[in-house]
mmCIF file of C-alpha atoms in Angstrom:
data_model
loop_
_atom_site.group_PDB
_atom_site.id
_atom_site.type_symbol
_atom_site.label_atom_id
_atom_site.label_comp_id
_atom_site.label_asym_id
_atom_site.label_seq_id
_atom_site.Cartn_x
_atom_site.Cartn_y
_atom_site.Cartn_z
ATOM 1 C CA MET V 1 -25.947 66.747 -18.506
ATOM 2 C CA GLN V 2 -23.051 65.363 -20.583
ATOM 3 C CA ASN V 3 -20.750 65.978 -16.788
ATOM 4 C CA PHE V 4 -22.914 64.355 -14.625
ATOM 5 C CA ILE V 5 -23.046 60.446 -17.590
ATOM 6 C CA LYS V 6 -19.344 60.691 -17.301
ATOM 7 C CA LEU V 7 -19.832 60.494 -13.590
ATOM 8 C CA LEU V 8 -21.922 57.600 -13.747
ATOM 9 C CA VAL V 9 -20.172 55.615 -16.179
ATOM 10 C CA LEU V 10 -16.832 56.956 -13.614
ATOM 11 C CA SER V 11 -18.761 55.622 -10.718
ATOM 12 C CA ILE V 12 -20.799 52.642 -12.418
ATOM 13 C CA LEU V 13 -16.318 51.367 -13.471
ATOM 14 C CA GLY V 14 -15.364 52.542 -10.262
ATOM 15 C CA TRP V 15 -17.974 49.910 -8.407
ATOM 16 C CA ALA V 16 -16.984 47.283 -10.683
ATOM 17 C CA THR V 17 -13.891 47.523 -10.426
ATOM 18 C CA MET V 18 -14.716 47.076 -6.771
ATOM 19 C CA VAL V 19 -16.611 43.792 -7.474
ATOM 20 C CA ASN V 20 -13.971 42.655 -9.441
ATOM 21 C CA ALA V 21 -11.818 43.203 -6.649
ATOM 22 C CA ALA V 22 -13.575 41.367 -4.281
ATOM 23 C CA ASP V 23 -13.911 38.955 -6.536
ATOM 24 C CA GLN V 24 -10.708 37.518 -6.629
ATOM 25 C CA THR V 25 -10.066 36.072 -3.292
ATOM 26 C CA PRO V 26 -7.938 32.798 -5.110
ATOM 27 C CA ALA V 27 -10.059 29.554 -5.017
ATOM 28 C CA PRO V 28 -10.465 26.409 -2.031
ATOM 29 C CA SER V 29 -6.891 24.733 -1.947
ATOM 30 C CA HIS V 30 -7.938 21.081 -0.394
ATOM 31 C CA GLY V 31 -11.312 23.101 0.258
ATOM 32 C CA ILE V 32 -9.131 25.503 2.584
ATOM 33 C CA SER V 33 -10.701 28.928 1.728
ATOM 34 C CA TYR V 34 -8.076 31.549 1.660
ATOM 35 C CA PRO V 35 -6.755 32.944 5.129
ATOM 36 C CA THR V 36 -6.748 36.892 3.833
ATOM 37 C CA GLY V 37 -5.167 39.033 5.813
ATOM 38 C CA TRP V 38 -2.022 36.596 6.764
ATOM 39 C CA GLN V 39 0.160 39.552 5.105
ATOM 40 C CA ASN V 40 -0.346 41.384 8.465
ATOM 41 C CA TRP V 41 0.105 38.724 10.476
ATOM 42 C CA SER V 42 2.957 38.524 13.270
ATOM 43 C CA HIS V 43 6.021 36.433 12.571
ATOM 44 C CA ILE V 44 6.975 32.577 14.601
ATOM 45 C CA ALA V 45 10.926 32.207 13.001
ATOM 46 C CA VAL V 46 12.143 32.454 9.600
ATOM 47 C CA SER V 47 13.931 29.767 7.802
ATOM 48 C CA HIS V 48 16.937 29.254 5.365
ATOM 49 C CA ARG V 49 16.528 26.367 3.677
ATOM 50 C CA ILE V 50 20.049 25.715 1.890
ATOM 51 C CA ASP V 51 18.978 22.388 -0.032
ATOM 52 C CA ASN V 52 16.494 23.754 -2.174
ATOM 53 C CA LYS V 53 17.487 27.511 -1.840
ATOM 54 C CA THR V 54 15.160 29.040 -0.239
ATOM 55 C CA LEU V 55 14.130 31.473 2.486
ATOM 56 C CA ARG V 56 11.105 31.879 3.987
ATOM 57 C CA VAL V 57 9.186 33.463 7.223
ATOM 58 C CA ILE V 58 7.198 31.476 9.648
ATOM 59 C CA LEU V 59 3.662 33.630 10.493
ATOM 60 C CA GLY V 60 1.250 32.720 13.053
ATOM 61 C CA ASN V 61 -2.452 33.748 13.065
ATOM 62 C CA ASP V 62 -3.882 35.588 16.585
ATOM 63 C CA VAL V 63 -4.687 32.372 18.779
ATOM 64 C CA ALA V 64 -1.010 30.152 17.061
ATOM 65 C CA VAL V 65 1.096 33.743 18.377
ATOM 66 C CA LYS V 66 -0.904 33.533 21.800
ATOM 67 C CA ALA V 67 -0.225 29.210 21.002
ATOM 68 C CA VAL V 68 3.383 30.576 20.730
ATOM 69 C CA ARG V 69 4.325 32.860 23.739
ATOM 70 C CA THR V 70 2.082 30.767 26.206
ATOM 71 C CA GLY V 71 4.508 27.716 24.566
ATOM 72 C CA LYS V 72 1.633 25.896 24.808
ATOM 73 C CA THR V 73 2.263 24.035 20.502
ATOM 74 C CA ASN V 74 2.071 20.617 21.466
ATOM 75 C CA PRO V 75 -0.120 20.091 20.991
ATOM 76 C CA TRP V 76 -1.359 23.616 19.169
ATOM 77 C CA PRO V 77 -4.928 24.620 20.015
ATOM 78 C CA ASP V 78 -7.443 24.247 17.798
ATOM 79 C CA GLY V 79 -8.156 27.634 15.194
ATOM 80 C CA ALA V 80 -4.174 27.932 15.133
ATOM 81 C CA ILE V 81 -3.015 28.505 11.628
ATOM 82 C CA ILE V 82 0.692 28.863 10.875
ATOM 83 C CA GLY V 83 1.444 30.000 7.771
ATOM 84 C CA LYS V 84 5.072 29.714 5.537
ATOM 85 C CA VAL V 85 5.709 31.825 3.261
ATOM 86 C CA VAL V 86 8.872 31.383 0.984
ATOM 87 C CA TRP V 87 11.216 33.061 -1.793
ATOM 88 C CA LYS V 88 13.822 31.367 -3.341
ATOM 89 C CA GLU V 89 16.803 32.815 -2.292
ATOM 90 C CA THR V 90 18.906 36.048 -3.861
ATOM 91 C CA GLN V 91 22.075 38.303 -2.437
ATOM 92 C CA LEU V 92 20.939 41.465 -1.254
ATOM 93 C CA GLU V 93 22.379 44.167 -3.760
ATOM 94 C CA ASN V 94 24.126 46.012 -1.493
ATOM 95 C CA TRP V 95 25.221 43.434 0.808
ATOM 96 C CA LYS V 96 26.593 40.423 -0.867
ATOM 97 C CA ALA V 97 26.985 38.389 2.614
ATOM 98 C CA ALA V 98 22.948 38.698 3.076
ATOM 99 C CA ILE V 99 20.972 36.536 1.160
ATOM 100 C CA ALA V 100 17.564 37.691 0.931
ATOM 101 C CA PRO V 101 13.762 37.526 -0.675
ATOM 102 C CA GLY V 102 13.630 36.526 -4.320
ATOM 103 C CA ASN V 103 11.293 35.307 -6.841
ATOM 104 C CA PHE V 104 8.806 34.737 -4.630
ATOM 105 C CA VAL V 105 7.552 30.372 -4.787
ATOM 106 C CA HIS V 106 4.161 30.460 -2.174
ATOM 107 C CA ALA V 107 2.311 30.211 0.664
ATOM 108 C CA GLU V 108 1.458 26.842 2.681
ATOM 109 C CA PHE V 109 -1.048 26.756 5.884
ATOM 110 C CA MET V 110 -1.614 24.417 9.076
ATOM 111 C CA PHE V 111 -4.490 25.226 10.071
ATOM 112 C CA LYS V 112 -5.343 23.184 13.643
ATOM 113 C CA ASP V 113 -9.108 21.789 13.681
ATOM 114 C CA SER V 114 -8.517 18.776 15.464
ATOM 115 C CA ARG V 115 -12.445 17.475 15.594
ATOM 116 C CA LYS V 116 -12.680 18.395 12.037
ATOM 117 C CA TYR V 117 -9.664 17.578 10.376
ATOM 118 C CA THR V 118 -9.073 14.204 11.830
ATOM 119 C CA GLU V 119 -8.207 12.193 8.777
ATOM 120 C CA SER V 120 -5.462 14.347 8.301
ATOM 121 C CA TYR V 121 -4.024 14.449 11.735
ATOM 122 C CA GLY V 122 -6.036 17.258 13.005
ATOM 123 C CA TRP V 123 -4.662 19.813 10.663
ATOM 124 C CA GLY V 124 -6.020 21.570 7.594
ATOM 125 C CA TRP V 125 -2.832 21.556 4.738
ATOM 126 C CA ALA V 126 -3.376 24.322 1.825
ATOM 127 C CA ARG V 127 -0.839 25.718 -0.595
ATOM 128 C CA TRP V 128 -0.997 29.513 -2.632
ATOM 129 C CA VAL V 129 1.469 29.091 -5.466
ATOM 130 C CA GLY V 130 3.195 31.904 -6.894
ATOM 131 C CA ILE V 131 2.922 35.419 -7.225
ATOM 132 C CA GLU V 132 -0.753 35.094 -8.839
ATOM 133 C CA GLN V 133 -1.829 32.465 -5.343
ATOM 134 C CA SER V 134 -3.101 29.446 -8.073
ATOM 135 C CA PRO V 135 -4.853 27.287 -5.459
ATOM 136 C CA PHE V 136 -2.489 23.658 -5.180
ATOM 137 C CA ASN V 137 -4.953 20.966 -5.133
ATOM 138 C CA LYS V 138 -2.520 17.407 -5.389
ATOM 139 C CA GLY V 139 -3.643 16.184 -2.331
ATOM 140 C CA ALA V 140 -2.626 16.893 1.636
ATOM 141 C CA GLN V 141 -1.273 13.439 1.757
ATOM 142 C CA ILE V 142 1.627 15.575 -0.234
ATOM 143 C CA CYS V 143 1.972 17.335 3.149
ATOM 144 C CA THR V 144 1.388 15.137 4.971
ATOM 145 C CA SER V 145 4.512 12.541 4.124
ATOM 146 C CA CYS V 146 6.469 15.894 4.656
ATOM 147 C CA HIS V 147 5.972 16.045 7.781
ATOM 148 C CA THR V 148 6.115 12.418 8.777
ATOM 149 C CA PRO V 149 9.381 12.866 10.923
ATOM 150 C CA VAL V 150 7.874 15.474 13.137
ATOM 151 C CA LYS V 151 4.506 14.113 13.903
ATOM 152 C CA ASP V 152 5.157 13.498 17.624
ATOM 153 C CA ARG V 153 5.300 17.232 17.764
ATOM 154 C CA ASP V 154 2.298 18.185 16.210
ATOM 155 C CA TRP V 155 3.265 17.584 13.322
ATOM 156 C CA VAL V 156 4.840 20.859 13.160
ATOM 157 C CA PHE V 157 8.806 21.250 11.732
ATOM 158 C CA THR V 158 9.400 25.330 13.003
ATOM 159 C CA ASP V 159 10.773 26.016 16.665
ATOM 160 C CA PRO V 160 9.611 29.090 16.946
ATOM 161 C CA ALA V 161 12.371 31.850 17.601
ATOM 162 C CA ILE V 162 13.242 32.925 20.593
ATOM 163 C CA ILE V 163 12.431 37.262 21.541
ATOM 164 C CA PRO V 164 11.847 39.337 23.919
ATOM 165 C CA LYS V 165 8.937 39.952 25.870
ATOM 166 C CA MET F 1 -10.738 36.827 59.124
ATOM 167 C CA GLN F 2 -7.296 34.678 58.538
ATOM 168 C CA ASN F 3 -8.206 34.323 54.667
ATOM 169 C CA PHE F 4 -9.661 38.754 54.209
ATOM 170 C CA ILE F 5 -5.745 38.662 55.349
ATOM 171 C CA LYS F 6 -4.350 36.241 52.462
ATOM 172 C CA LEU F 7 -6.266 38.004 50.214
ATOM 173 C CA LEU F 8 -5.561 41.239 51.126
ATOM 174 C CA VAL F 9 -1.654 40.295 51.029
ATOM 175 C CA LEU F 10 -2.245 37.886 47.500
ATOM 176 C CA SER F 11 -3.678 41.475 46.163
ATOM 177 C CA ILE F 12 -0.833 43.937 46.894
ATOM 178 C CA LEU F 13 1.719 40.833 45.325
ATOM 179 C CA GLY F 14 0.018 41.155 42.394
ATOM 180 C CA TRP F 15 -0.603 44.120 42.562
ATOM 181 C CA ALA F 16 2.967 45.154 43.069
ATOM 182 C CA THR F 17 3.988 42.240 40.002
ATOM 183 C CA MET F 18 2.571 44.183 38.050
ATOM 184 C CA VAL F 19 3.470 47.778 38.420
ATOM 185 C CA ASN F 20 7.503 45.951 38.504
ATOM 186 C CA ALA F 21 6.106 44.766 35.218
ATOM 187 C CA ALA F 22 5.752 48.064 34.111
ATOM 188 C CA ASP F 23 8.891 49.941 34.975
ATOM 189 C CA GLN F 24 10.523 46.450 32.879
ATOM 190 C CA THR F 25 10.231 48.713 29.906
ATOM 191 C CA PRO F 26 13.546 48.819 28.461
ATOM 192 C CA ALA F 27 15.919 52.037 28.706
ATOM 193 C CA PRO F 28 16.062 54.800 25.973
ATOM 194 C CA SER F 29 18.897 53.822 23.243
ATOM 195 C CA HIS F 30 20.471 56.959 21.876
ATOM 196 C CA GLY F 31 17.613 59.026 23.209
ATOM 197 C CA ILE F 32 15.384 57.071 21.733
ATOM 198 C CA SER F 33 12.132 55.263 23.735
ATOM 199 C CA TYR F 34 11.570 51.347 23.139
ATOM 200 C CA PRO F 35 8.907 50.374 20.771
ATOM 201 C CA THR F 36 6.986 48.841 23.097
ATOM 202 C CA GLY F 37 4.563 46.101 20.734
ATOM 203 C CA TRP F 38 7.394 45.143 17.796
ATOM 204 C CA GLN F 39 6.859 41.748 18.215
ATOM 205 C CA ASN F 40 3.253 42.269 16.615
ATOM 206 C CA TRP F 41 4.465 43.933 13.581
ATOM 207 C CA SER F 42 3.879 42.837 9.812
ATOM 208 C CA HIS F 43 7.206 41.536 8.042
ATOM 209 C CA ILE F 44 8.947 43.734 5.560
ATOM 210 C CA ALA F 45 11.717 40.981 4.645
ATOM 211 C CA VAL F 46 13.583 38.426 6.053
ATOM 212 C CA SER F 47 17.603 37.258 5.023
ATOM 213 C CA HIS F 48 20.406 34.836 6.408
ATOM 214 C CA ARG F 49 23.820 36.741 6.290
ATOM 215 C CA ILE F 50 26.149 34.604 6.540
ATOM 216 C CA ASP F 51 29.530 36.572 7.191
ATOM 217 C CA ASN F 52 28.236 36.290 10.608
ATOM 218 C CA LYS F 53 25.729 33.352 10.480
ATOM 219 C CA THR F 54 22.934 35.614 11.194
ATOM 220 C CA LEU F 55 19.641 34.564 10.378
ATOM 221 C CA ARG F 56 16.656 38.062 10.327
ATOM 222 C CA VAL F 57 13.257 38.707 10.373
ATOM 223 C CA ILE F 58 12.925 42.448 9.197
ATOM 224 C CA LEU F 59 10.272 44.251 10.035
ATOM 225 C CA GLY F 60 7.540 47.664 10.253
ATOM 226 C CA ASN F 61 5.013 49.730 12.009
ATOM 227 C CA ASP F 62 2.325 50.842 10.081
ATOM 228 C CA VAL F 63 3.673 53.523 8.112
ATOM 229 C CA ALA F 64 6.832 51.674 7.088
ATOM 230 C CA VAL F 65 4.116 48.697 6.142
ATOM 231 C CA LYS F 66 2.011 50.391 4.455
ATOM 232 C CA ALA F 67 5.073 52.416 2.748
ATOM 233 C CA VAL F 68 6.062 49.345 1.075
ATOM 234 C CA ARG F 69 2.969 48.238 -0.317
ATOM 235 C CA THR F 70 2.444 51.814 -2.411
ATOM 236 C CA GLY F 71 5.810 51.201 -3.161
ATOM 237 C CA LYS F 72 7.001 54.246 -1.185
ATOM 238 C CA THR F 73 10.878 53.750 -0.044
ATOM 239 C CA ASN F 74 12.954 56.143 -1.348
ATOM 240 C CA PRO F 75 12.046 58.415 1.008
ATOM 241 C CA TRP F 76 11.001 56.326 3.182
ATOM 242 C CA PRO F 77 7.880 58.271 5.253
ATOM 243 C CA ASP F 78 8.569 60.474 8.845
ATOM 244 C CA GLY F 79 6.742 58.080 11.237
ATOM 245 C CA ALA F 80 8.120 54.556 9.566
ATOM 246 C CA ILE F 81 10.117 52.435 12.138
ATOM 247 C CA ILE F 82 11.814 49.487 10.507
ATOM 248 C CA GLY F 83 13.055 47.283 12.990
ATOM 249 C CA LYS F 84 15.328 44.028 12.616
ATOM 250 C CA VAL F 85 15.237 41.122 15.048
ATOM 251 C CA VAL F 86 18.679 39.054 14.781
ATOM 252 C CA TRP F 87 19.415 35.441 16.043
ATOM 253 C CA LYS F 88 22.693 33.271 15.906
ATOM 254 C CA GLU F 89 21.938 30.867 13.322
ATOM 255 C CA THR F 90 21.108 26.991 13.559
ATOM 256 C CA GLN F 91 20.031 23.969 12.093
ATOM 257 C CA LEU F 92 16.374 22.374 12.043
ATOM 258 C CA GLU F 93 16.351 19.675 14.827
ATOM 259 C CA ASN F 94 14.121 17.715 12.178
ATOM 260 C CA TRP F 95 15.230 19.180 8.971
ATOM 261 C CA LYS F 96 19.524 19.739 8.938
ATOM 262 C CA ALA F 97 19.459 21.272 5.753
ATOM 263 C CA ALA F 98 17.109 24.297 6.998
ATOM 264 C CA ILE F 99 18.925 27.364 9.639
ATOM 265 C CA ALA F 100 16.596 28.473 11.640
ATOM 266 C CA PRO F 101 17.148 30.953 14.758
ATOM 267 C CA GLY F 102 19.055 29.977 17.710
ATOM 268 C CA ASN F 103 20.261 32.629 20.397
ATOM 269 C CA PHE F 104 18.827 35.434 19.987
ATOM 270 C CA VAL F 105 21.124 38.738 19.175
ATOM 271 C CA HIS F 106 19.045 41.837 19.013
ATOM 272 C CA ALA F 107 16.752 44.430 17.960
ATOM 273 C CA GLU F 108 17.291 47.048 16.087
ATOM 274 C CA PHE F 109 15.711 50.085 14.655
ATOM 275 C CA MET F 110 15.271 52.726 12.483
ATOM 276 C CA PHE F 111 13.141 55.537 13.446
ATOM 277 C CA LYS F 112 11.986 58.221 10.758
ATOM 278 C CA ASP F 113 11.639 61.952 11.271
ATOM 279 C CA SER F 114 13.338 63.499 8.531
ATOM 280 C CA ARG F 115 12.985 67.056 11.088
ATOM 281 C CA LYS F 116 14.338 65.483 14.277
ATOM 282 C CA TYR F 117 17.057 63.450 12.951
ATOM 283 C CA THR F 118 18.512 66.258 10.658
ATOM 284 C CA GLU F 119 21.959 65.406 12.412
ATOM 285 C CA SER F 120 21.908 61.218 11.201
ATOM 286 C CA TYR F 121 20.424 61.909 8.254
ATOM 287 C CA GLY F 122 16.574 61.613 8.308
ATOM 288 C CA TRP F 123 17.393 58.685 10.854
ATOM 289 C CA GLY F 124 17.177 57.988 14.575
ATOM 290 C CA TRP F 125 18.811 54.324 15.221
ATOM 291 C CA ALA F 126 19.175 52.043 18.411
ATOM 292 C CA ARG F 127 19.582 48.846 18.941
ATOM 293 C CA TRP F 128 18.426 46.616 22.444
ATOM 294 C CA VAL F 129 20.741 44.299 23.008
ATOM 295 C CA GLY F 130 19.994 40.385 24.294
ATOM 296 C CA ILE F 131 16.839 39.064 25.655
ATOM 297 C CA GLU F 132 17.304 40.967 28.279
ATOM 298 C CA GLN F 133 17.483 44.043 25.758
ATOM 299 C CA SER F 134 20.351 46.052 27.081
ATOM 300 C CA PRO F 135 20.210 49.873 25.221
ATOM 301 C CA PHE F 136 22.571 50.235 22.574
ATOM 302 C CA ASN F 137 24.525 53.634 23.138
ATOM 303 C CA LYS F 138 27.751 53.428 21.386
ATOM 304 C CA GLY F 139 26.764 56.273 19.269
ATOM 305 C CA ALA F 140 24.386 56.152 15.964
ATOM 306 C CA GLN F 141 27.320 56.716 13.884
ATOM 307 C CA ILE F 142 28.372 53.275 14.037
ATOM 308 C CA CYS F 143 24.915 52.370 12.613
ATOM 309 C CA THR F 144 25.565 55.179 9.863
ATOM 310 C CA SER F 145 29.159 54.123 9.382
ATOM 311 C CA CYS F 146 27.714 50.521 8.837
ATOM 312 C CA HIS F 147 24.652 51.806 6.260
ATOM 313 C CA THR F 148 26.709 54.367 3.807
ATOM 314 C CA PRO F 149 26.831 51.826 1.105
ATOM 315 C CA VAL F 150 23.167 52.448 0.896
ATOM 316 C CA LYS F 151 22.413 56.679 1.848
ATOM 317 C CA ASP F 152 21.213 56.766 -1.909
ATOM 318 C CA ARG F 153 18.682 54.326 -1.401
ATOM 319 C CA ASP F 154 17.726 56.315 1.999
ATOM 320 C CA TRP F 155 19.750 53.969 3.962
ATOM 321 C CA VAL F 156 18.243 51.400 4.249
ATOM 322 C CA PHE F 157 19.472 47.879 2.635
ATOM 323 C CA THR F 158 16.049 45.521 2.936
ATOM 324 C CA ASP F 159 13.900 45.202 -0.493
ATOM 325 C CA PRO F 160 11.013 44.700 1.262
ATOM 326 C CA ALA F 161 10.360 41.115 -0.069
ATOM 327 C CA ILE F 162 7.901 40.429 -2.765
ATOM 328 C CA ILE F 163 4.362 38.952 -1.516
ATOM 329 C CA PRO F 164 0.709 38.756 -3.227
ATOM 330 C CA LYS F 165 -1.089 41.707 -2.838
#
């Protein structure tokens, strides 16, 4: 009977942990839900910003990757999500001339929906900061003001990297 | 009847094109088959080699990504494939301080199979060069000699980038 109670307690603890894990999806940024699963998205490009010493991988959801591979990115189609994952630069321990990802900075996303986001140029703008993924909520105009130089490229800086088909 | 013949000819041409496309899988490198579909693999890291002015994304197949996320990469498990996609560096047109992928150089891969590749430290080493993906067949020792500094890290330079779970 004692073993049965132990098992019961362990089961309840296990269930509670699962519920807790399910609750750990980061809160929305600018009213936009967290794009769960972006860690598995395909890459679109990479970059090294030497002005602020960060390395980035640019990812896309299925709609975005299909748009890239068919060359239909100006405008990007509704449903496309582009993600930019940012790290502070460091040196690779065993190859000093290789600049590699150090501390994680943030993951930021552009969500294309030309009908929903009419007031922010057809895109929803969101960012989650730090390894704990705290939602950024200081206003999409911070994003769009920086992206203004590329307003004629549907507000996207990234040139998709050329890869073999 | 003429329309039927036109349709028949077009169908045969379409079929011939498909067969041709199927034949275009690049030939093996060092006896290793081309890892079709790597373009959709998840990223493990990125790097910017300032010695030879190249940018890279490091990708993994499902086995490799699972190993990364569970911290089991020394040794890497059999079945893991790590890919390194390499471009010459360029500047992003609209953000000059962002170094971005220019011309595609090559895609190279390490295939972990500790029983099959006993003579090359448990890994198969392969590379396909240029956008046309010509197989590199100059010998795996060219790969392993360069990787010798990391022989105690199961021959892998890459530190997987830290990302939120």
